[in-house]
Amino acid sequence: LALVDRGISREDAYQLVQGAAMKARFTNRPFRELVEADRSISKILNHADIDDAFDMKYYLKNIPVIFQRMGV
């Protein structure tokens, strides 16, 4: 979504990210490393933007709410 927030179409953003994901899968290299090395991505997102995109806290922030709803 960071790429889309910067004005890239969803389709183009998907192609950029999917390309890095497939390369990571077939070369066994870390996905993040490939994203950072991809000039098409790094000319749009700086290092801090990429850090934010890979920050797990953002994706896990609602876990306590989910557990609370489950009664755990």
mmCIF file with all atom_site columns, C-alpha atoms in Angstrom:
data_model
loop_
_atom_site.group_PDB
_atom_site.id
_atom_site.type_symbol
_atom_site.label_atom_id
_atom_site.label_alt_id
_atom_site.label_comp_id
_atom_site.label_asym_id
_atom_site.label_entity_id
_atom_site.label_seq_id
_atom_site.pdbx_PDB_ins_code
_atom_site.Cartn_x
_atom_site.Cartn_y
_atom_site.Cartn_z
_atom_site.occupancy
_atom_site.B_iso_or_equiv
_atom_site.pdbx_formal_charge
_atom_site.auth_seq_id
_atom_site.auth_comp_id
_atom_site.auth_asym_id
_atom_site.auth_atom_id
_atom_site.pdbx_PDB_model_num
ATOM 1  C CA . LEU A 1 1  ? 0.000   0.000   0.000   1.00 0.00 ? 1  LEU A CA 1
ATOM 2  C CA . ALA A 1 2  ? 2.940   2.339   0.489   1.00 0.00 ? 2  ALA A CA 1
ATOM 3  C CA . LEU A 1 3  ? 3.526   2.342   -3.261  1.00 0.00 ? 3  LEU A CA 1
ATOM 4  C CA . VAL A 1 4  ? -0.139  3.081   -3.920  1.00 0.00 ? 4  VAL A CA 1
ATOM 5  C CA . ASP A 1 5  ? -0.023  5.889   -1.350  1.00 0.00 ? 5  ASP A CA 1
ATOM 6  C CA . ARG A 1 6  ? 2.784   7.392   -3.426  1.00 0.00 ? 6  ARG A CA 1
ATOM 7  C CA . GLY A 1 7  ? 0.662   7.454   -6.564  1.00 0.00 ? 7  GLY A CA 1
ATOM 8  C CA . ILE A 1 8  ? 1.481   4.124   -8.193  1.00 0.00 ? 8  ILE A CA 1
ATOM 9  C CA . SER A 1 9  ? -1.519  2.206   -9.518  1.00 0.00 ? 9  SER A CA 1
ATOM 10 C CA . ARG A 1 10 ? -2.494  -0.924  -7.629  1.00 0.00 ? 10 ARG A CA 1
ATOM 11 C CA . GLU A 1 11 ? -1.700  -3.008  -10.697 1.00 0.00 ? 11 GLU A CA 1
ATOM 12 C CA . ASP A 1 12 ? 1.794   -1.549  -11.070 1.00 0.00 ? 12 ASP A CA 1
ATOM 13 C CA . ALA A 1 13 ? 2.458   -1.836  -7.332  1.00 0.00 ? 13 ALA A CA 1
ATOM 14 C CA . TYR A 1 14 ? 1.342   -5.460  -7.433  1.00 0.00 ? 14 TYR A CA 1
ATOM 15 C CA . GLN A 1 15 ? 3.693   -6.213  -10.319 1.00 0.00 ? 15 GLN A CA 1
ATOM 16 C CA . LEU A 1 16 ? 6.649   -4.629  -8.533  1.00 0.00 ? 16 LEU A CA 1
ATOM 17 C CA . VAL A 1 17 ? 6.025   -6.447  -5.270  1.00 0.00 ? 17 VAL A CA 1
ATOM 18 C CA . GLN A 1 18 ? 5.097   -9.732  -6.936  1.00 0.00 ? 18 GLN A CA 1
ATOM 19 C CA . GLY A 1 19 ? 8.289   -9.630  -8.974  1.00 0.00 ? 19 GLY A CA 1
ATOM 20 C CA . ALA A 1 20 ? 10.379  -9.290  -5.824  1.00 0.00 ? 20 ALA A CA 1
ATOM 21 C CA . ALA A 1 21 ? 8.349   -12.001 -4.077  1.00 0.00 ? 21 ALA A CA 1
ATOM 22 C CA . MET A 1 22 ? 8.813   -14.487 -6.890  1.00 0.00 ? 22 MET A CA 1
ATOM 23 C CA . LYS A 1 23 ? 12.518  -13.714 -7.113  1.00 0.00 ? 23 LYS A CA 1
ATOM 24 C CA . ALA A 1 24 ? 12.811  -14.280 -3.355  1.00 0.00 ? 24 ALA A CA 1
ATOM 25 C CA . ARG A 1 25 ? 11.033  -17.594 -3.681  1.00 0.00 ? 25 ARG A CA 1
ATOM 26 C CA . PHE A 1 26 ? 13.161  -18.918 -6.516  1.00 0.00 ? 26 PHE A CA 1
ATOM 27 C CA . THR A 1 27 ? 16.526  -17.544 -5.374  1.00 0.00 ? 27 THR A CA 1
ATOM 28 C CA . ASN A 1 28 ? 16.013  -18.134 -1.649  1.00 0.00 ? 28 ASN A CA 1
ATOM 29 C CA . ARG A 1 29 ? 17.045  -14.528 -0.962  1.00 0.00 ? 29 ARG A CA 1
ATOM 30 C CA . PRO A 1 30 ? 15.267  -12.418 1.645   1.00 0.00 ? 30 PRO A CA 1
ATOM 31 C CA . PHE A 1 31 ? 12.247  -10.592 0.239   1.00 0.00 ? 31 PHE A CA 1
ATOM 32 C CA . ARG A 1 32 ? 13.126  -7.368  2.022   1.00 0.00 ? 32 ARG A CA 1
ATOM 33 C CA . GLU A 1 33 ? 16.643  -7.419  0.580   1.00 0.00 ? 33 GLU A CA 1
ATOM 34 C CA . LEU A 1 34 ? 15.202  -7.712  -2.919  1.00 0.00 ? 34 LEU A CA 1
ATOM 35 C CA . VAL A 1 35 ? 12.687  -4.923  -2.314  1.00 0.00 ? 35 VAL A CA 1
ATOM 36 C CA . GLU A 1 36 ? 15.476  -2.627  -1.113  1.00 0.00 ? 36 GLU A CA 1
ATOM 37 C CA . ALA A 1 37 ? 17.630  -3.534  -4.124  1.00 0.00 ? 37 ALA A CA 1
ATOM 38 C CA . ASP A 1 38 ? 14.854  -3.007  -6.673  1.00 0.00 ? 38 ASP A CA 1
ATOM 39 C CA . ARG A 1 39 ? 15.439  0.406   -8.230  1.00 0.00 ? 39 ARG A CA 1
ATOM 40 C CA . SER A 1 40 ? 11.835  0.643   -9.401  1.00 0.00 ? 40 SER A CA 1
ATOM 41 C CA . ILE A 1 41 ? 10.713  0.415   -5.780  1.00 0.00 ? 41 ILE A CA 1
ATOM 42 C CA . SER A 1 42 ? 13.559  2.301   -4.105  1.00 0.00 ? 42 SER A CA 1
ATOM 43 C CA . LYS A 1 43 ? 13.108  5.329   -6.359  1.00 0.00 ? 43 LYS A CA 1
ATOM 44 C CA . ILE A 1 44 ? 9.556   5.611   -4.975  1.00 0.00 ? 44 ILE A CA 1
ATOM 45 C CA . LEU A 1 45 ? 10.057  4.480   -1.378  1.00 0.00 ? 45 LEU A CA 1
ATOM 46 C CA . ASN A 1 46 ? 12.998  5.543   0.750   1.00 0.00 ? 46 ASN A CA 1
ATOM 47 C CA . HIS A 1 47 ? 14.601  3.353   3.404   1.00 0.00 ? 47 HIS A CA 1
ATOM 48 C CA . ALA A 1 48 ? 12.288  4.661   6.147   1.00 0.00 ? 48 ALA A CA 1
ATOM 49 C CA . ASP A 1 49 ? 9.220   3.885   4.017   1.00 0.00 ? 49 ASP A CA 1
ATOM 50 C CA . ILE A 1 50 ? 10.453  0.340   3.483   1.00 0.00 ? 50 ILE A CA 1
ATOM 51 C CA . ASP A 1 51 ? 11.178  0.016   7.220   1.00 0.00 ? 51 ASP A CA 1
ATOM 52 C CA . ASP A 1 52 ? 7.601   1.076   7.936   1.00 0.00 ? 52 ASP A CA 1
ATOM 53 C CA . ALA A 1 53 ? 6.205   -1.421  5.428   1.00 0.00 ? 53 ALA A CA 1
ATOM 54 C CA . PHE A 1 54 ? 8.117   -4.250  7.109   1.00 0.00 ? 54 PHE A CA 1
ATOM 55 C CA . ASP A 1 55 ? 7.303   -3.177  10.685  1.00 0.00 ? 55 ASP A CA 1
ATOM 56 C CA . MET A 1 56 ? 5.406   -6.096  12.201  1.00 0.00 ? 56 MET A CA 1
ATOM 57 C CA . LYS A 1 57 ? 3.977   -3.903  14.982  1.00 0.00 ? 57 LYS A CA 1
ATOM 58 C CA . TYR A 1 58 ? 1.598   -2.337  12.472  1.00 0.00 ? 58 TYR A CA 1
ATOM 59 C CA . TYR A 1 59 ? 0.252   -5.700  11.370  1.00 0.00 ? 59 TYR A CA 1
ATOM 60 C CA . LEU A 1 60 ? -0.021  -7.101  14.894  1.00 0.00 ? 60 LEU A CA 1
ATOM 61 C CA . LYS A 1 61 ? -1.475  -4.045  16.618  1.00 0.00 ? 61 LYS A CA 1
ATOM 62 C CA . ASN A 1 62 ? -4.987  -5.476  16.904  1.00 0.00 ? 62 ASN A CA 1
ATOM 63 C CA . ILE A 1 63 ? -4.029  -8.847  18.386  1.00 0.00 ? 63 ILE A CA 1
ATOM 64 C CA . PRO A 1 64 ? -5.003  -7.828  21.957  1.00 0.00 ? 64 PRO A CA 1
ATOM 65 C CA . VAL A 1 65 ? -8.425  -6.681  20.709  1.00 0.00 ? 65 VAL A CA 1
ATOM 66 C CA . ILE A 1 66 ? -8.936  -9.970  18.885  1.00 0.00 ? 66 ILE A CA 1
ATOM 67 C CA . PHE A 1 67 ? -7.999  -11.978 21.983  1.00 0.00 ? 67 PHE A CA 1
ATOM 68 C CA . GLN A 1 68 ? -10.299 -9.820  24.101  1.00 0.00 ? 68 GLN A CA 1
ATOM 69 C CA . ARG A 1 69 ? -13.202 -10.470 21.726  1.00 0.00 ? 69 ARG A CA 1
ATOM 70 C CA . MET A 1 70 ? -12.473 -14.187 21.934  1.00 0.00 ? 70 MET A CA 1
ATOM 71 C CA . GLY A 1 71 ? -12.501 -14.027 25.720  1.00 0.00 ? 71 GLY A CA 1
ATOM 72 C CA . VAL A 1 72 ? -8.907  -15.152 26.019  1.00 0.00 ? 72 VAL A CA 1
#
